[in-house]
mmCIF file of C-alpha atoms in Angstrom:
data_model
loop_
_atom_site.group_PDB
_atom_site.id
_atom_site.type_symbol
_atom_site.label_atom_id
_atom_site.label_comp_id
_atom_site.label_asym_id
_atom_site.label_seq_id
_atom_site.Cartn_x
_atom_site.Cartn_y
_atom_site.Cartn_z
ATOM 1 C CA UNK A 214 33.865 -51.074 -55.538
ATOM 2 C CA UNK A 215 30.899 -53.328 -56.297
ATOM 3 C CA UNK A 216 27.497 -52.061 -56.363
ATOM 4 C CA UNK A 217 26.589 -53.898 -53.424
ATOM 5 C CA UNK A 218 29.211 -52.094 -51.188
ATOM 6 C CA UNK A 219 27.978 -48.649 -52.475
ATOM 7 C CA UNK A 220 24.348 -50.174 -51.329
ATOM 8 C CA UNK A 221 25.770 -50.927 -48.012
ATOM 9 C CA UNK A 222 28.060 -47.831 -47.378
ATOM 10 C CA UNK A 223 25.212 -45.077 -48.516
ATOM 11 C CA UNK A 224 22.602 -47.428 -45.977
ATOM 12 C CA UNK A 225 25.638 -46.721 -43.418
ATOM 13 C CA UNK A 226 25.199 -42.937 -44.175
ATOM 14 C CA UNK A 227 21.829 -42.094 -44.273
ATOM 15 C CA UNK A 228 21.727 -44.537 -40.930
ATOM 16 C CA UNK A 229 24.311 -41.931 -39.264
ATOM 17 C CA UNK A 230 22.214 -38.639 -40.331
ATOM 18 C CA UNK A 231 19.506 -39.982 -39.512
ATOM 19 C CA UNK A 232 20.661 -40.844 -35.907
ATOM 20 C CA UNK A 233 22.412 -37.271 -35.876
ATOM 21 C CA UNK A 234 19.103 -35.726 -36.448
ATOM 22 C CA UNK A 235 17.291 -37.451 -33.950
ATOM 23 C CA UNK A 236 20.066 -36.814 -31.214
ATOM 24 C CA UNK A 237 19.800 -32.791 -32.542
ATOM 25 C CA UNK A 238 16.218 -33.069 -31.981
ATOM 26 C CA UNK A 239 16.153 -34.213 -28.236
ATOM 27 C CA UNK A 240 18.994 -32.196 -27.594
ATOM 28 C CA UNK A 241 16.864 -29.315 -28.723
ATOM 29 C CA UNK A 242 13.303 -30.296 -27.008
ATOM 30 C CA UNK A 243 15.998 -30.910 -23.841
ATOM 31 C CA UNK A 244 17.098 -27.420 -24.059
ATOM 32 C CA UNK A 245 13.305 -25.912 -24.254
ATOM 33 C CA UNK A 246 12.031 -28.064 -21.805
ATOM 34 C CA UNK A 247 14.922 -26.414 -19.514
ATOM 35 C CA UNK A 248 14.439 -23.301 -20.566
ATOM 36 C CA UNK A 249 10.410 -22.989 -19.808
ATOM 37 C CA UNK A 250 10.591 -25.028 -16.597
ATOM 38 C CA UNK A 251 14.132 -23.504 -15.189
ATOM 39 C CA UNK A 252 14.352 -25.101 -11.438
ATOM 40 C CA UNK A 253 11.157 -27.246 -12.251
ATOM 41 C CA UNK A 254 13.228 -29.257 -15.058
ATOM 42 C CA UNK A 255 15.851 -30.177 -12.708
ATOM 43 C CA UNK A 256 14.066 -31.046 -9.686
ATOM 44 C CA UNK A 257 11.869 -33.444 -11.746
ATOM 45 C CA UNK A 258 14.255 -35.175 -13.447
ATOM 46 C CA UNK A 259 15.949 -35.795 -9.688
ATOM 47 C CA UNK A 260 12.637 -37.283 -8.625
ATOM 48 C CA UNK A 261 12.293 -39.468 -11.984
ATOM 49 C CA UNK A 262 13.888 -42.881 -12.361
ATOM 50 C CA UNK A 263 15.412 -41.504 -15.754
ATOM 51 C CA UNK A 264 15.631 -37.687 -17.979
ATOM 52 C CA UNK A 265 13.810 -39.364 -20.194
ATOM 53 C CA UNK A 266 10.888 -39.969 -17.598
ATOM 54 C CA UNK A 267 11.393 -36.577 -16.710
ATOM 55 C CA UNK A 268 11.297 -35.447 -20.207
ATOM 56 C CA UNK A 269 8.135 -37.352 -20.480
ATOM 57 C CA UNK A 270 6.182 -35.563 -17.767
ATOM 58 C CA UNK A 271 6.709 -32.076 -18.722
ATOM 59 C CA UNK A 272 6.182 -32.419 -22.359
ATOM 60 C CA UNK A 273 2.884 -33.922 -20.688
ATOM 61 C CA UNK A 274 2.612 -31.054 -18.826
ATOM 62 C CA UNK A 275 2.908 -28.936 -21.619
ATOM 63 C CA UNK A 276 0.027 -30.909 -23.209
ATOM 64 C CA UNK A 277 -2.632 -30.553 -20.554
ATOM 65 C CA UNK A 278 -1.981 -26.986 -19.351
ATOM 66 C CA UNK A 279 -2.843 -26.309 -23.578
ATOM 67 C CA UNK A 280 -6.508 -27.521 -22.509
ATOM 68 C CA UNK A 281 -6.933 -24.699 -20.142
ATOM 69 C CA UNK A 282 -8.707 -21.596 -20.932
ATOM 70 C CA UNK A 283 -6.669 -19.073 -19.117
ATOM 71 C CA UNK A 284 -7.836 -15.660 -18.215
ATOM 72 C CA UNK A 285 -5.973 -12.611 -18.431
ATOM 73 C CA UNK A 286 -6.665 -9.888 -14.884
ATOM 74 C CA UNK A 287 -8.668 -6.955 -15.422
ATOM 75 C CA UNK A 288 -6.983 -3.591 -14.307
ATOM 76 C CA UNK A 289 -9.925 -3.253 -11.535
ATOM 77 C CA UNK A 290 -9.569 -6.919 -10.735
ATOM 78 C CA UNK A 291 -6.000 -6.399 -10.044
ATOM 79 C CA UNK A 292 -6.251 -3.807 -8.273
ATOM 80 C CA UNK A 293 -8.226 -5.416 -6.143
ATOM 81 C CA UNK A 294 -5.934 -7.947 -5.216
ATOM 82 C CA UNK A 295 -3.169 -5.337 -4.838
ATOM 83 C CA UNK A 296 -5.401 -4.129 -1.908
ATOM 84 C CA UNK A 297 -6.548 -7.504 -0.835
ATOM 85 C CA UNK A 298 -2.748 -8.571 -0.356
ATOM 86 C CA UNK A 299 -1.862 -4.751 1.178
ATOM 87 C CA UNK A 300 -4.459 -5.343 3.881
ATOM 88 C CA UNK A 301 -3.200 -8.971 4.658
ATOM 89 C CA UNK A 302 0.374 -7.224 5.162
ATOM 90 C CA UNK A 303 -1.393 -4.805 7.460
ATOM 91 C CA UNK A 304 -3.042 -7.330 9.571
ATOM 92 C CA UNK A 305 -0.009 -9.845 9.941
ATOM 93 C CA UNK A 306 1.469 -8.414 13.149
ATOM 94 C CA UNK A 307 -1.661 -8.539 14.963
ATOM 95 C CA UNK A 308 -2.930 -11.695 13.843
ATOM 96 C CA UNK A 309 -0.495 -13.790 12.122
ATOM 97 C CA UNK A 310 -1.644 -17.711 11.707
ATOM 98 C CA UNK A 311 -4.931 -15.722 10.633
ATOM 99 C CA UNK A 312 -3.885 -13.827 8.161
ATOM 100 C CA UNK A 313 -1.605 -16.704 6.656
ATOM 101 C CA UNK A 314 -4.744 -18.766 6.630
ATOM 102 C CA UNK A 315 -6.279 -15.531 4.414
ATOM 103 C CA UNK A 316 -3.261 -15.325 2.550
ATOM 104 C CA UNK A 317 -3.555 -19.190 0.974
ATOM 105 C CA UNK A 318 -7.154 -18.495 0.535
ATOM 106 C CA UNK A 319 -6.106 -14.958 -1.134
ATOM 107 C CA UNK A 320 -3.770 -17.056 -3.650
ATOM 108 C CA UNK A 321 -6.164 -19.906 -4.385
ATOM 109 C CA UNK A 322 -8.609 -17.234 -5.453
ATOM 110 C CA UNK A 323 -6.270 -15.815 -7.424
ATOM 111 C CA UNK A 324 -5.058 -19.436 -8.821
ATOM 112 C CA UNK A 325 -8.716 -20.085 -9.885
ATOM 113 C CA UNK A 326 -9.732 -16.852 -11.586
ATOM 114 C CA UNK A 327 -6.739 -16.971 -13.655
ATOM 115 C CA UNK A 328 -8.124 -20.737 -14.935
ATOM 116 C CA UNK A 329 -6.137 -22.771 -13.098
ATOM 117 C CA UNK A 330 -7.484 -25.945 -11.062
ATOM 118 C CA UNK A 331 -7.412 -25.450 -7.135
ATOM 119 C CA UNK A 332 -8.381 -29.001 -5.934
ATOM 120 C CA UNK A 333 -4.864 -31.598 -5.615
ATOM 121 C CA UNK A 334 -2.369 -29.182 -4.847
ATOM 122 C CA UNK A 335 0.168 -32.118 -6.961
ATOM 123 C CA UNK A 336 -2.193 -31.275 -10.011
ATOM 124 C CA UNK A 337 -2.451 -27.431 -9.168
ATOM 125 C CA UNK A 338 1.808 -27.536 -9.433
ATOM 126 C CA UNK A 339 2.385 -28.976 -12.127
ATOM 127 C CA UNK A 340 -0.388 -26.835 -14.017
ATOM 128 C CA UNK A 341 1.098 -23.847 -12.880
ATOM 129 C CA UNK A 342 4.744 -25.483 -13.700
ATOM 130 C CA UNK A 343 4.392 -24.331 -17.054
ATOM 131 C CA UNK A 344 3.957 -20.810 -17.155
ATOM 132 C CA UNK A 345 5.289 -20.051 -13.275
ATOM 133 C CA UNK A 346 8.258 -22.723 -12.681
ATOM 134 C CA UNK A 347 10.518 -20.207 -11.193
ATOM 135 C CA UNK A 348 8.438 -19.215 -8.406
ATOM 136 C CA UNK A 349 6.894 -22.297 -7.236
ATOM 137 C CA UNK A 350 9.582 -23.511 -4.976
ATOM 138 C CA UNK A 351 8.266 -20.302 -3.032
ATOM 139 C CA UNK A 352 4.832 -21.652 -3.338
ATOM 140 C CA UNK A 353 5.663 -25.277 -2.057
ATOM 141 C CA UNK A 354 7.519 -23.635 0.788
ATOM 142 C CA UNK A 355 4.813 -21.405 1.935
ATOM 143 C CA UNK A 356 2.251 -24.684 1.368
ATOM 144 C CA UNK A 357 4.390 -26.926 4.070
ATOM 145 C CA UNK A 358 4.780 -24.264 6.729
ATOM 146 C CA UNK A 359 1.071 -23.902 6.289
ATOM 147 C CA UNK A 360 0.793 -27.510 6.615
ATOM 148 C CA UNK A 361 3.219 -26.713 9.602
ATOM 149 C CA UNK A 362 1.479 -24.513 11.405
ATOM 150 C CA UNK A 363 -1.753 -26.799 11.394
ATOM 151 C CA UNK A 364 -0.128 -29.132 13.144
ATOM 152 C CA UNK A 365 1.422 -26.261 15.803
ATOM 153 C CA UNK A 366 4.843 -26.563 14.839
ATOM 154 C CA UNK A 367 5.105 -23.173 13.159
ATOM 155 C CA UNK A 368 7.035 -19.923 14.835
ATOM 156 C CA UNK A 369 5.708 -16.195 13.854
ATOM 157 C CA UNK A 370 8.519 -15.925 12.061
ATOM 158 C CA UNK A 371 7.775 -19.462 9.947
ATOM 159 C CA UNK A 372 4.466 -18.006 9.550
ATOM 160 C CA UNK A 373 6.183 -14.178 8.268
ATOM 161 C CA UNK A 374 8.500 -16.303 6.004
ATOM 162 C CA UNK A 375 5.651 -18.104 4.263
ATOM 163 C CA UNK A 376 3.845 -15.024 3.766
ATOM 164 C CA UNK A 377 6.572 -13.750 1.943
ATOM 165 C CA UNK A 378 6.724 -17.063 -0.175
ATOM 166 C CA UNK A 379 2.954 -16.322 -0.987
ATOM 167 C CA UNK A 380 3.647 -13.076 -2.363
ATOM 168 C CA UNK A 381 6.574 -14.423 -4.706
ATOM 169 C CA UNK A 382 3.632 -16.535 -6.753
ATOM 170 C CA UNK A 383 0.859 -13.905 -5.805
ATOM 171 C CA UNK A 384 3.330 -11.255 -7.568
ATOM 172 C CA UNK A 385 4.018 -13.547 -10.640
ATOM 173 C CA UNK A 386 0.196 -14.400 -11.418
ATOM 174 C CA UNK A 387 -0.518 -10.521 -11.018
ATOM 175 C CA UNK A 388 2.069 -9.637 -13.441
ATOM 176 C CA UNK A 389 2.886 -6.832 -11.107
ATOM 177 C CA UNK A 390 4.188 -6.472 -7.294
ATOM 178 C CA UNK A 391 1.039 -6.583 -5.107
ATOM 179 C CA UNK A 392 1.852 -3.789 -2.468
ATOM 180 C CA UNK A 393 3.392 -0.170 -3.140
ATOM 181 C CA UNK A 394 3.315 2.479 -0.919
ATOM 182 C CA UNK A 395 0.553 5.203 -1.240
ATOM 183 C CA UNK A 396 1.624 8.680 -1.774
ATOM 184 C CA UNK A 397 0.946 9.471 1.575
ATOM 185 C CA UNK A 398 3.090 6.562 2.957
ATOM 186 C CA UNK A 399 5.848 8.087 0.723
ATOM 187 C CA UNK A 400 9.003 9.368 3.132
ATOM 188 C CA UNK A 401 11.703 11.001 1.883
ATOM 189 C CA UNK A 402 14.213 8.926 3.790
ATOM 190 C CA UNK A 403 12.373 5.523 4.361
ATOM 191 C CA UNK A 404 14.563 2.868 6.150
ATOM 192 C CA UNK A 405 14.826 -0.927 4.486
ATOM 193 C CA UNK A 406 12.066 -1.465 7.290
ATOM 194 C CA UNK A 407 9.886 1.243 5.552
ATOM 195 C CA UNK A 408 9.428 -0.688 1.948
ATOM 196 C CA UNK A 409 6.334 -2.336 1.127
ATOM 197 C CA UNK A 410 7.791 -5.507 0.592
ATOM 198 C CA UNK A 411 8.981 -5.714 4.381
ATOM 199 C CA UNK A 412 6.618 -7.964 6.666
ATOM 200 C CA UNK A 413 7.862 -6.933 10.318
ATOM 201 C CA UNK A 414 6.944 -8.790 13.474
ATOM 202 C CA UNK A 415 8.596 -6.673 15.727
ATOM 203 C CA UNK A 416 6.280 -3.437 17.213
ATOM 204 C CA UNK A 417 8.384 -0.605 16.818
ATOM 205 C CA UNK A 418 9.746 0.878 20.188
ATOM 206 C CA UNK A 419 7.729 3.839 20.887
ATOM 207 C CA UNK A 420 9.976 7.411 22.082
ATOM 208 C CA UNK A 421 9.705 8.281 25.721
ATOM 209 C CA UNK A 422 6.954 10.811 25.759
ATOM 210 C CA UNK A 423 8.170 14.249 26.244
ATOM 211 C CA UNK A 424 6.821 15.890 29.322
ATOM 212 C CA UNK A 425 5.069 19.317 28.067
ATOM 213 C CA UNK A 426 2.978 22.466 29.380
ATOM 214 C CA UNK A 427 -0.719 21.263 30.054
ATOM 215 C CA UNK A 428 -2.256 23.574 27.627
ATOM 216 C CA UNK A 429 0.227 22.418 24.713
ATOM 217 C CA UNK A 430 -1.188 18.719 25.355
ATOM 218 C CA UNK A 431 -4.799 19.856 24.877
ATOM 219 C CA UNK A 432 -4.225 22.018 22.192
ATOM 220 C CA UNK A 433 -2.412 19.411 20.058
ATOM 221 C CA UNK A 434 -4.266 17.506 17.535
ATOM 222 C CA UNK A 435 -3.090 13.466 17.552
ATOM 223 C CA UNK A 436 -1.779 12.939 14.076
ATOM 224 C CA UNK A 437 -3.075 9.984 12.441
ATOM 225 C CA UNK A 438 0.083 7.867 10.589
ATOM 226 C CA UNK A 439 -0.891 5.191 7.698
ATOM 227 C CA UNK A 440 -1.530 1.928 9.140
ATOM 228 C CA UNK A 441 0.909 -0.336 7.372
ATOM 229 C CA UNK A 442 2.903 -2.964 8.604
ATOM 230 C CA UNK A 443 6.140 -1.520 7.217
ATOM 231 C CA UNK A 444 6.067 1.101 9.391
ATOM 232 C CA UNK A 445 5.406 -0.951 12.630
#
């Protein structure tokens, strides 16, 4: 074998592993790309002309959500949204395009104390894609039946639905689910109907009233329940 061939055949081989490596290398950015943006990764590169496009725009993504200053809760701050969101659960029966308008407000406030932007909702999802991929399909749900319901074209129970969408994000930037029950809204046998996370529409029936002695009615005290809308 001339010297020339060796020349030629090693050029062949350090052409291959070099190739290898660079095929190992996108392979392996592909594979933490999907694993940060779950959903998000697929549903962009559907959008996208190519993956590589795709591939592009996250790992931009990436690069301008590192220029935020993010801000971790406070217990007390999070504790007030807890009882911001419990309230908004409270109110939705009585007042339910309301209280989804209070609810997107709620979240926005939320959005922009953690230190992310609020203005183009585009920009706001694909800051948020980074760290909270897997529940914004949730958030761009709740976001078009909003946009739904401005235009009257939303049902109560469109409007219920997106409030539960809210609270999927809400939940994820609060690192915690917003609404438990109190102690006193504890029951020993609560229903599915009776869990926090239940947003009824539907008054509950109320028991024929038992006919009873006229001094029995005066003597008893009303007792005062929890107002929650689980229990309605």
């Amino acid at each position: 074998m001339s010297p020339t061939q060796v020349v030629v055949i090693v050029l062949v081989v350090l052409a291959v592993l070099a190739a290898l490596a660079v095929v190992g290398r996108q392979a392996a950015r592909r594979r933490a790309l999907r694993a940060r943006f779950g959903p998000e990764y697929d549903r962009v590169v559907a959008e996208r002309d190519s993956r590589g496009a795709a591939e592009r725009e996250l790992r931009d993504r990436e690069r301008r959500h590192a220029e935020l200053t993010l801000t971790p809760l406070t217990p007390g701050s999070r504790a007030r949204y807890a009882a911001a969101w419990e309230e908004l659960q409270v109110r939705f029966v009585d007042s339910p395009a309301e209280t989804l308008r209070d609810a997107d407000e709620l979240v926005s406030r939320l959005i922009a104390e953690r230190g992310y932007p609020t203005g183009d909702f585009d920009d706001q999802i694909a800051r948020l894609s980074v760290e909270h991929a897997r529940t914004l399909s949730h958030y761009r749900d709740a976001h078009e039946i909003r946009l739904r319901d401005e235009r009257g074209e939303a049902g109560t129970e469109d409007l219920r639905q997106a409030l539960v969408h809210y609270r999927e994000l809400f939940a994820d930037l609060l690192g915690a689910a917003p609404v438990g029950p109190t102690p006193q809204q504890r029951q020993p046998h609560a229903t599915p109907a009776d869990r926090p996370d239940a947003v009824s529409t539907t008054p509950r029936q109320r028991e024929p009233e038992r006919h009873q002695p006229e001094q029995h009615q005066q003597d008893a005290a009303p007792t005062d329940r929890p107002h929650d809308v689980t229990s309605r």
